[in-house]
Structures are given as C-alpha cells and as structure tokens.
Coordinates of C-alpha atoms in Angstrom, one line a residue:
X1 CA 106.5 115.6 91.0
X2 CA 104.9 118.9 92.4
X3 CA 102.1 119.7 91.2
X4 CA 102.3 123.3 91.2
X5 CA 99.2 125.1 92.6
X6 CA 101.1 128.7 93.8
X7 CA 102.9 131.2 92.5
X8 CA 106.2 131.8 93.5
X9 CA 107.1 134.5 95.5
X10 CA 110.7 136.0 97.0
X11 CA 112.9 133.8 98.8
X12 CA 112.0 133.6 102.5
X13 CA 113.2 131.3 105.5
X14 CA 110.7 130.8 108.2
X15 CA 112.0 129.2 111.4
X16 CA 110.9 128.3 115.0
X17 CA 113.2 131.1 116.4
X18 CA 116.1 129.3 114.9
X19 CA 118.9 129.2 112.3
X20 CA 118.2 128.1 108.9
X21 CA 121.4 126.6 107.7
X22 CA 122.3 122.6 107.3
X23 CA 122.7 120.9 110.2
X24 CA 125.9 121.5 111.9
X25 CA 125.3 120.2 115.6
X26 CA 123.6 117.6 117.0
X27 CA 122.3 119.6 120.1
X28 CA 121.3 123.1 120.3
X29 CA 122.1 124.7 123.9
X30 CA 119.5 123.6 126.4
X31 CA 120.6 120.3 125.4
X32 CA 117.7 119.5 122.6
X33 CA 118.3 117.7 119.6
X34 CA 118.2 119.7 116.4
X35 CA 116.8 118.8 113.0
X36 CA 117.6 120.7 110.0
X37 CA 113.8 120.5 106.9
X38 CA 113.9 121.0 104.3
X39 CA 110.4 122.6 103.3
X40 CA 109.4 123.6 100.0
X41 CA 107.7 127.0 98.8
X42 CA 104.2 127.2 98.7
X43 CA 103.9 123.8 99.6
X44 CA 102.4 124.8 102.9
X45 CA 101.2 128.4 104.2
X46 CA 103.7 130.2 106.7
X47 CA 100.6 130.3 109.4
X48 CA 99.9 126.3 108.9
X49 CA 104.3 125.4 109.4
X50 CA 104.3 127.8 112.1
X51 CA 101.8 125.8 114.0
X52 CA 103.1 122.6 113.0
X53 CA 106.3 123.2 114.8
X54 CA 105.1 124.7 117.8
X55 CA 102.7 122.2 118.5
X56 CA 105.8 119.9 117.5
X57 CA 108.0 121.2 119.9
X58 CA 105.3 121.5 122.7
X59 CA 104.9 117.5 122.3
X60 CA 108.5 116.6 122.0
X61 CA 110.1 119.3 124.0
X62 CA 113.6 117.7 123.3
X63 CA 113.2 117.9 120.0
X64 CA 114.0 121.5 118.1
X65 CA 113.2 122.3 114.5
X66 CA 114.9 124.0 111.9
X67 CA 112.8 124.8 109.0
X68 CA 114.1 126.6 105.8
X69 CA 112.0 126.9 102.4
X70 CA 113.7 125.7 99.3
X71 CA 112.8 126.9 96.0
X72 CA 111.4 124.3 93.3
X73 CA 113.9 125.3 90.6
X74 CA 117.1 123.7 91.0
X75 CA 115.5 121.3 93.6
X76 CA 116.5 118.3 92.3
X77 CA 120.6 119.2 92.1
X78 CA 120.7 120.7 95.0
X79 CA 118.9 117.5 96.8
X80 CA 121.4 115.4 94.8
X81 CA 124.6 117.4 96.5
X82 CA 123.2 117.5 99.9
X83 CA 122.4 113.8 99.7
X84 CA 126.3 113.2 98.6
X85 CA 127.9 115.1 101.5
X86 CA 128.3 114.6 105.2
X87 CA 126.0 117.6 106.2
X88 CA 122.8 116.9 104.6
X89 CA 120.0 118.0 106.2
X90 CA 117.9 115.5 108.0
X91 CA 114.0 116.2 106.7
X92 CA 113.2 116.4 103.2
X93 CA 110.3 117.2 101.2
X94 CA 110.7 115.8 97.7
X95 CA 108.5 115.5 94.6
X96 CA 107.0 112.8 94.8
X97 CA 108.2 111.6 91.2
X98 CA 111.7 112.7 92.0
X99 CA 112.5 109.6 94.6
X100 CA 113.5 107.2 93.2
X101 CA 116.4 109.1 91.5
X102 CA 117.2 110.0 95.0
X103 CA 117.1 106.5 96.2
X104 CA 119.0 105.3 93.2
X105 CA 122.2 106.9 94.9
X106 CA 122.0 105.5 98.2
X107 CA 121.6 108.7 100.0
X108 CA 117.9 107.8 102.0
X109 CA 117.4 106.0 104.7
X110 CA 114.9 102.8 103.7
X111 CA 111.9 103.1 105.9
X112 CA 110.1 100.1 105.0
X113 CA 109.9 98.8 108.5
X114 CA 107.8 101.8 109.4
X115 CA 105.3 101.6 106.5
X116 CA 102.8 99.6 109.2
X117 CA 102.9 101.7 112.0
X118 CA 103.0 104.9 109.4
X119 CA 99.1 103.4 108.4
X120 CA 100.5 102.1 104.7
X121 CA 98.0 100.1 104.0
X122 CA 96.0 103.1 103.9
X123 CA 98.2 105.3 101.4
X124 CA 97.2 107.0 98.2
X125 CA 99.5 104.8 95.9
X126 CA 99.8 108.0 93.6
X127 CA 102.5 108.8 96.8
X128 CA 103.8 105.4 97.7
X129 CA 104.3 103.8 95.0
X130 CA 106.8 106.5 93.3
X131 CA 108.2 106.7 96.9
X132 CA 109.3 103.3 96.8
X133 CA 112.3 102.2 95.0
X134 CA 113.5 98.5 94.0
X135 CA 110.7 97.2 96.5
X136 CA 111.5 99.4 99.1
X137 CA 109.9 102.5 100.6
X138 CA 112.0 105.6 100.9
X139 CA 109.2 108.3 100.4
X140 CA 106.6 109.0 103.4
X141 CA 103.7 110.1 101.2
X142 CA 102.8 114.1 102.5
X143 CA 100.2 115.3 100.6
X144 CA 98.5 115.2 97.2
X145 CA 96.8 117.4 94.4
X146 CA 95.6 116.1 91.0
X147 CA 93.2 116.8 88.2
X148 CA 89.4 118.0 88.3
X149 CA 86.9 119.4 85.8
X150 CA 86.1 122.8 86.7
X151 CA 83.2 124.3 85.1
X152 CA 80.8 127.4 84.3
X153 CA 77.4 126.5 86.7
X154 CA 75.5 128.8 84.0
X155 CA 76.9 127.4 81.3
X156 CA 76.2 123.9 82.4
X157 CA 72.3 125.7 83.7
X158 CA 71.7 127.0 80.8
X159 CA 72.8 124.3 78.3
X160 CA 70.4 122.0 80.7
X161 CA 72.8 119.8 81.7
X162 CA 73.5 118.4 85.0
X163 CA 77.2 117.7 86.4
X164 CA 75.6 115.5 88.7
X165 CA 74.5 113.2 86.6
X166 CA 77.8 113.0 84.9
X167 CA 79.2 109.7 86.1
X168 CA 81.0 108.1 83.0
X169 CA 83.2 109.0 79.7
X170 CA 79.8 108.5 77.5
X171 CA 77.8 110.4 79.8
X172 CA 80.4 113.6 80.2
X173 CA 81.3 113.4 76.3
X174 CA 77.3 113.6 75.1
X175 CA 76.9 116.5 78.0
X176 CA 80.2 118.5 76.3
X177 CA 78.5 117.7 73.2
X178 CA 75.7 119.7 74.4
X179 CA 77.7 122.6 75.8
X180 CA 79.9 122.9 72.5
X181 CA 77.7 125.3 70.8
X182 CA 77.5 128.6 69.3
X183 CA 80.3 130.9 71.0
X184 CA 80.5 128.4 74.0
X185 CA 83.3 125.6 73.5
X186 CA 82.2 122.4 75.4
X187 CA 85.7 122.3 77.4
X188 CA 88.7 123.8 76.5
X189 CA 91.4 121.4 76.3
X190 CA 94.6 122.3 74.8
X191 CA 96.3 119.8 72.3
X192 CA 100.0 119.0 74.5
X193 CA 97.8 118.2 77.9
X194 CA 100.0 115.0 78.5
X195 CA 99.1 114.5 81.8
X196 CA 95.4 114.3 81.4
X197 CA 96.3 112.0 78.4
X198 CA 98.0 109.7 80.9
X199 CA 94.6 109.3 82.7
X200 CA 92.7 108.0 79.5
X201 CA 95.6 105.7 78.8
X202 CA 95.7 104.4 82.3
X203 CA 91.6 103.9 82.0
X204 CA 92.0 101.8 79.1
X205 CA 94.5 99.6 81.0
X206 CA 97.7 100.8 78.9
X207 CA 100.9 102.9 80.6
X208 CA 103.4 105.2 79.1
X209 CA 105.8 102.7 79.5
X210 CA 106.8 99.2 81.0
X211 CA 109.8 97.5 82.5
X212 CA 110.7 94.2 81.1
X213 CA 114.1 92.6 82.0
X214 CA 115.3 95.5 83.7
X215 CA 114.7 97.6 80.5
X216 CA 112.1 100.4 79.9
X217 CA 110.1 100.6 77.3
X218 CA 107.7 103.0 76.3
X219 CA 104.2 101.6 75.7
X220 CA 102.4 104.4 74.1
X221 CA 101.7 101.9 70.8
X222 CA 99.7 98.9 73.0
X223 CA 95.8 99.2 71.9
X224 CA 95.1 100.2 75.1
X225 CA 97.2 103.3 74.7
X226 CA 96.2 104.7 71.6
X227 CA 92.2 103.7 73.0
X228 CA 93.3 106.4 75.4
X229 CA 94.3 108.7 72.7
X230 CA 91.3 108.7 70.5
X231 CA 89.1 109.5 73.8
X232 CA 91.4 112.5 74.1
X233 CA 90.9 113.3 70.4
X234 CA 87.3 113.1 70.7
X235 CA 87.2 115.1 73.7
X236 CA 89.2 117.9 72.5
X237 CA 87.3 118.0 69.3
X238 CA 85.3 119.5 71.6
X239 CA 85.7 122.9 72.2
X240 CA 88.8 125.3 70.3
X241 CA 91.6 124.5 72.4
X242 CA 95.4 124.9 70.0
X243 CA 96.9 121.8 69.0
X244 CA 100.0 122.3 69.3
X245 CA 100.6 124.1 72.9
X246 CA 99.9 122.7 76.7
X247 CA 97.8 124.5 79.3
X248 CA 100.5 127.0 80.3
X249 CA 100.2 128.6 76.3
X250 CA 98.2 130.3 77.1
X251 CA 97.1 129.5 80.5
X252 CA 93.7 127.9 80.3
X253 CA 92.6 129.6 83.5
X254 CA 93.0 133.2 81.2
X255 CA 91.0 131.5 78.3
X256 CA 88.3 130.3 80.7
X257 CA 88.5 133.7 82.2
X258 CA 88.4 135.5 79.1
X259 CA 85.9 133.5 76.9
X260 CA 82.9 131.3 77.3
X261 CA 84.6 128.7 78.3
X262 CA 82.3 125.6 79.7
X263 CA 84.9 123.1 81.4
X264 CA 88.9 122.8 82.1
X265 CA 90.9 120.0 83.3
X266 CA 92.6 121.6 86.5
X267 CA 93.8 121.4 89.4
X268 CA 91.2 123.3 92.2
X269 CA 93.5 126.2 92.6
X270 CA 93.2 127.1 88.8
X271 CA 89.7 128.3 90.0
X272 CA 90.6 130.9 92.2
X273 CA 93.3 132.0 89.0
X274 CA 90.0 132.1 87.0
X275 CA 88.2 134.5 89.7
X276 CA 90.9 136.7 89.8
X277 CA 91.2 137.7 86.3
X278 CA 87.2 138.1 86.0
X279 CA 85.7 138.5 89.7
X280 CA 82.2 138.3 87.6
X281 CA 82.6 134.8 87.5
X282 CA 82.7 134.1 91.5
X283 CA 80.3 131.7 92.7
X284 CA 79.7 130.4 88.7
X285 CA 82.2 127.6 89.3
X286 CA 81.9 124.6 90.3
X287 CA 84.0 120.8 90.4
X288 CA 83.5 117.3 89.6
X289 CA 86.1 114.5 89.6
X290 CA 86.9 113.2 86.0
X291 CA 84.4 110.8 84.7
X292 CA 86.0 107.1 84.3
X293 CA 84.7 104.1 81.9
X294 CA 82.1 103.2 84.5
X295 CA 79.9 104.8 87.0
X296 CA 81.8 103.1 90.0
X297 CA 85.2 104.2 89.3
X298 CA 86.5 107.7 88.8
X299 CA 88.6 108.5 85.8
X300 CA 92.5 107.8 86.4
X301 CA 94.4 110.8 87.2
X302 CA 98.3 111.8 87.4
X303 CA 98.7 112.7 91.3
X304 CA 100.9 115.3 92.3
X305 CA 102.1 116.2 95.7
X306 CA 105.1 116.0 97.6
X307 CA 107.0 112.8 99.9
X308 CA 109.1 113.4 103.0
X309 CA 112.5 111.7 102.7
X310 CA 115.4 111.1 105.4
X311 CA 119.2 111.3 104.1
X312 CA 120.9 108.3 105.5
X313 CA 123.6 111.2 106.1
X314 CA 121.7 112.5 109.0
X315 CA 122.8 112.1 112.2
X316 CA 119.9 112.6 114.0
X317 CA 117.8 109.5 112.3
X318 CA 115.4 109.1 115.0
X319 CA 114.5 112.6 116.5
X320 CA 113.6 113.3 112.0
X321 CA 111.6 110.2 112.0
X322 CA 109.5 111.5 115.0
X323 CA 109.0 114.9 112.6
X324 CA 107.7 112.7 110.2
X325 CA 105.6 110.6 112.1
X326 CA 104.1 113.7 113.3
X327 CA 103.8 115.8 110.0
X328 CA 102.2 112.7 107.7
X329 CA 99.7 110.9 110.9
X330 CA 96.0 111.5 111.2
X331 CA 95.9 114.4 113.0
X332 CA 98.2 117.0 110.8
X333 CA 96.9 115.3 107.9
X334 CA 93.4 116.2 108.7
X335 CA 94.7 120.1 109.5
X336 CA 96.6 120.4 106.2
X337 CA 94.0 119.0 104.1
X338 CA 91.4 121.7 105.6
X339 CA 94.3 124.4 105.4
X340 CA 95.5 123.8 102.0
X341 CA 92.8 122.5 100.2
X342 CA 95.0 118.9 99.8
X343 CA 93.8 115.5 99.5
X344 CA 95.5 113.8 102.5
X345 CA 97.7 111.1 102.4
X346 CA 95.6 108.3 103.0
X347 CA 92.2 107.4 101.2
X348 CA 90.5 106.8 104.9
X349 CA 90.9 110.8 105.4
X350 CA 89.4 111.9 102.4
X351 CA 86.4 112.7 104.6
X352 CA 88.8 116.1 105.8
X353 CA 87.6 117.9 103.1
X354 CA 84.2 116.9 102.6
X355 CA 82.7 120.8 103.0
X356 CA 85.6 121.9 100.0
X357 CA 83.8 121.3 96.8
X358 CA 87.1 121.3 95.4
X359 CA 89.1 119.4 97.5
X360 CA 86.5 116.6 97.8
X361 CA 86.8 116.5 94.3
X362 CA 90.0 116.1 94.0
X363 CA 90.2 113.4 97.1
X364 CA 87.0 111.2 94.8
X365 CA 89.9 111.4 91.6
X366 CA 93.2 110.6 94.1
X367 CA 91.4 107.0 94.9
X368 CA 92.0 106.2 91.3
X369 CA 95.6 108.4 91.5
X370 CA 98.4 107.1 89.2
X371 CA 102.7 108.0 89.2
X372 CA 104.6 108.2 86.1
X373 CA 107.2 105.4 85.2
X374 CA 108.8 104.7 88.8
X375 CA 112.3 105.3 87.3
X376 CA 115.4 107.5 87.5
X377 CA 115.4 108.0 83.7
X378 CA 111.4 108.8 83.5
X379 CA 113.1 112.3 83.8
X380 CA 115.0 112.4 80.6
X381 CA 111.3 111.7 79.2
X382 CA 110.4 115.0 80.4
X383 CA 113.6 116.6 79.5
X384 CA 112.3 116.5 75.9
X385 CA 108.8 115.0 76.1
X386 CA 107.7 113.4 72.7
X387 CA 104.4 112.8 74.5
X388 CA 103.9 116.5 73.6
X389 CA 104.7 116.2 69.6
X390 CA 102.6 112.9 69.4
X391 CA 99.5 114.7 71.0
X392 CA 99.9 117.6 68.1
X393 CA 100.8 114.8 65.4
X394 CA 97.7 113.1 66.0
X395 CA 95.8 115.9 66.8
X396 CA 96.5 117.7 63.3
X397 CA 95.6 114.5 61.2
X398 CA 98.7 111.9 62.0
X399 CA 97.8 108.2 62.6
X400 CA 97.7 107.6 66.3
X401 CA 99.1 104.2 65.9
X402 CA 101.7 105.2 63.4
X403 CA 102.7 108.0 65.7
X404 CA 102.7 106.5 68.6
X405 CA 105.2 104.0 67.7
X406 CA 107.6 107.0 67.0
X407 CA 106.5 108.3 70.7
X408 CA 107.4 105.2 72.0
X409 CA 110.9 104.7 70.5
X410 CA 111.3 108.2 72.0
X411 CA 110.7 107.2 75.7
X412 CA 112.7 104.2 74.9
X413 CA 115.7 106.1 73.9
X414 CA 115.4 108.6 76.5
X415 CA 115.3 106.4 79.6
X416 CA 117.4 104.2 78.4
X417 CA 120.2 106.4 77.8
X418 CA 122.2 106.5 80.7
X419 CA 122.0 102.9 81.3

C-alpha cells in the first residue's frame, strides 16, 4: 500500500524523449531494446526520474526507457487488466500491499532467484515480506515511508520535557501526560487511526489476523491485541482528538496547524502540510520515531512505500530486470532517499538520510516496519474496515474485548469471502 505523502496533481507523462504507451515492439530504431514503466504519481519527483533514466541509458546504452506516470486511483484494476493481456508493460511499481493479489493470478514473473544478488538479506521486511507470495518473492522492495511523532519544540520547551529522552511507551505516555494541559492537548490522535493501532498490537506480539489451515482469521480478540488497544485508549485520552473519525476528518496536520497541538502521528511530509497552513510554526517542529515497549526497540509501525514488479507477459524479461537492478541497488537507493526524503530499501542504507531529521526518523521506525495480512482478501478488510467502528466502540465506553470479537468475525467474513 502507498502511503500517500503528495498531493495529486494533473495527469502528466514524462519520458526519455519517447512514447508513453504499452509496449508494442521489442526494438526501437537504432536497434535498442525498449521497456515500457510503469511509474506512479508523486512517487518520485520529475527532476529525480529524469536523471534516473539518463544515467540509465548512459550505462546500458542498448537499453531505452519508456516511463509513463499512472495515477493511484484505479491502480489496482487497471494493473489487473494489463497483467491479463499480451501487452502488459514490462516495469511496474506497485503498492506494496497490493502484490500478492497480483501474484495470486499468475501474471509476475517470480524473482526469487535474484533475491541474493538483489542484497535480500538486507531488505526492510515491511517491503519484502508483502512482496512475496506463497514463499516466493514477486515484489523488489523500492522505497518506504511510515509513521513518526511530530511535535511542537516549544511546546515540548516549555512543558520541560525532553523528546530525547523519550525512549519507551512509559516514558512518552508520562511526557504527554505533561504536555496535556490547559489549552495544549498532549497529542492529538484521532479515534479511527487504525494504522497506528496496528503498531501497538504488533508491540504486544498480537496481529490483525492469522492464517491457520489455509484460512484467515482475524485476531484482533488475542490478549495481545486488545493490550494493544488499551495503550491506544490511554494514549488518546490524551489530548481531544474525535472518536469517531480518522486523521483525514479533519486532517490532523490543519488541527495541529490551527490549535496547540503538542504531538501527531505522521508521516514526515505532514510537517511541511503543517508549515504551510501556519508559516509561524517553521523551525518549531521537530521528529522522533514512535517509542516501543523497551528502550532498545522502536515502536512497530505499518510501512508504506511502493515494490517494482515484472509481468511474466513482458517480452523483454531481462533488459526490465536490468531497470530494476538499477532503480532498487545502492547507489539510486542512496539518491532517492536524499531526494525524496524515503527510507531506502534496505536497513544497511538507513545512514542516507542521517542529516533529515525526518527521514532518519522514519528509517529508526522502518527497522521495526510491519505489512498488513499478506493476502489477496486483506483488501475486502479495507473495503469496509471494522477496525474503524471497533476503535470508536471502544473508544466511546464499549468493552474492548467484547468488541473486539465482533471486529474480528468482521475480518473473518471479509477475507474469507471469496474463497
């Protein structure tokens, strides 16, 4: 799944001098081979894919590249179509929650084989494991972004409290304690959050649900679980955040903006949102990854980013393997991490973005990253999402273990359905 850190903007193809379409020949006229990518928006700047592929081209002059941007609605039919006919393209970037309902169909190529020359052993699993399927690995892990707490440096100054010393649950939940007083909420965490819920469940040990017998099941009644949910309970006690609405309603980065607002769960990016709705609070932010159960390890976290994928319709296997190799190695890795503000693929880069405050962050979090249920019918889940109504349940005086047996029949239902 992307986890979306742009706005969307109007359609646009940007190519290396070429045409945009599907691939419809396997040579181009000085007698090249070319690849059609798929690329998606925002996922990259213009000026950073620009480079790519001239630098690209420069090292594998018999290679020519054909880039053109999709849009992230409608994504995952049109993937499905392309995947099902004989003119798919032969570069994909793909959620990385969405392949293994891509893999479930037949239509990638299984690149297992390359996992050890590709650096595997290195990989954030928050990427590789969702880009594996039935034990074998479809999705080269491109890039990630997850969860952070960004917060007010005066608030924090002021209140006396010091987000470097903030190493565990305990220690962040008595410093919010602190903050949460008089007009200043402690953090501002809104009640349908399910994703940072996931985190707290995955500290305790629990999951949102577990395989058995080649049935899912969801899981959100295990102790561990509802231990998650009672941290998240506690937490959002904590400040004024609805009950019954996610981030988006409103969007936190306008509450943070707007109010006195100590800490948000965000991705870095929602900074920048923050800055630009009230430019008096530039340089009065600052990042810290999300506190886990013990100083040594960082809170778990959902990690979002994207996988490249290659249809096992392409004709033009090897010369798309080459992009790949290229795009997701060291070198690129390092560049796109600086560019973008990603963590990189692999935990021995994380080092790229040492100088970005929120990046580095971010790249301290993605050690400890996490994918939803690695399952074609973890999207049916979503479709309707009872995590959502079991967070407000609880939230507005339910019994979190009474509730969360309802949740859990939910998931059940839903990704068993089409089975």
């Amino acid at each position: 799944m992307k986890l979306r850190l742009f706005a969307g903007v109007s359609a646009l193809v940007v190519t290396a001098g070429l045409s945009a379409c599907s691939s419809s020949s396997d040579a181009s006229d000085d007698g090249s081979t070319a690849i059609d990518v798929w690329l998606m928006r925002d996922s990259v700047s213009e000026r950073f894919q620009k480079d790519f592929v001239k630098s690209f081209q420069a090292a594998h002059p018999d290679i020519r590249v054909k880039v053109q941007i999709q849009e992230w609605d409608g994504i995952g039919e049109k993937v499905t179509a392309a995947l099902a006919s004989s003119d798919a393209p032969d570069v994909i970037e793909t959620g990385n929650t969405q392949v293994a309902q891509f893999a479930r169909s037949g239509g990638l190529l299984d690149l297992s084989d390359k996992v050890g020359e590709l650096g595997g052993k290195d990989w954030l699993k928050g990427l590789a494991e969702p880009g594996a399927y039935e034990g074998k690995q479809y999705g080269i892990p491109y890039y990630a972004a997850n969860r952070v707490v960004i917060y007010r440096t005066d608030l924090f100054e002021k209140a006396g409290v010091d987000p470097a010393a903030i190493k565990t649950r305990d220690q962040w939940t008595a410093a919010t304690e602190k903050l949460d007083a008089g007009d200043t909420q402690g953090i501002y965490l809104p009640g349908q959050n399910w994703y940072t819920l996931a985190g707290f469940v995955w500290d305790e040990g629990g999951d949102l649900a577990v395989e058995s017998g080649g049935r899912w099941k969801g899981s959100l009644d295990t102790p561990e679980a509802v231990r998650g949910m009672e941290f998240y309970k506690k937490l959002q006690a904590l400040g004024r955040g609805p009950k019954d609405s996610d981030e988006a309603n409103p969007p936190q980065t306008d509450v943070m903006a707007k109010g006195r607002v100590a800490q948000i769960i965000s991705s870095p990016g929602g900074a920048n949102t923050v800055v630009e709705n009230n430019p008096a609070l530039k340089d009065k932010l600052g990042f810290f990854p999300i506190p886990g159960k013990t100083a040594g390890t960082p809170g778990a976290v959902f990690t979002g980013g994207s996988d490249l994928v290659i249809p096992t319709a392409s004709a033009k296997q090897d010369a798309a393997y080459t992009f790949v190799k290229e795009l997701t190695g060291d070198t690129w890795q390092k560049k796109l991490a600086v560019a973008m503000s990603y963590v990189p693929n692999k935990t021995t880069l994380a080092g790229a973005v040492a100088s970005d405050p929120g990046a580095s962050a971010m790249a301290v979090g993605a050690a400890e990253g996490h994918a939803t249920p690695n399952t074609p019918g973890w999207a049916a889940v979503e479709a309707k999402n009872p995590i959502k109504d079991y967070l407000t349940a609880v939230l507005t005086g339910g019994d979190a273990r009474k509730e969360a047996a309802k949740a859990s029949e939910a998931i059940t239902t839903a990704m068993n359905a089409g089975t």
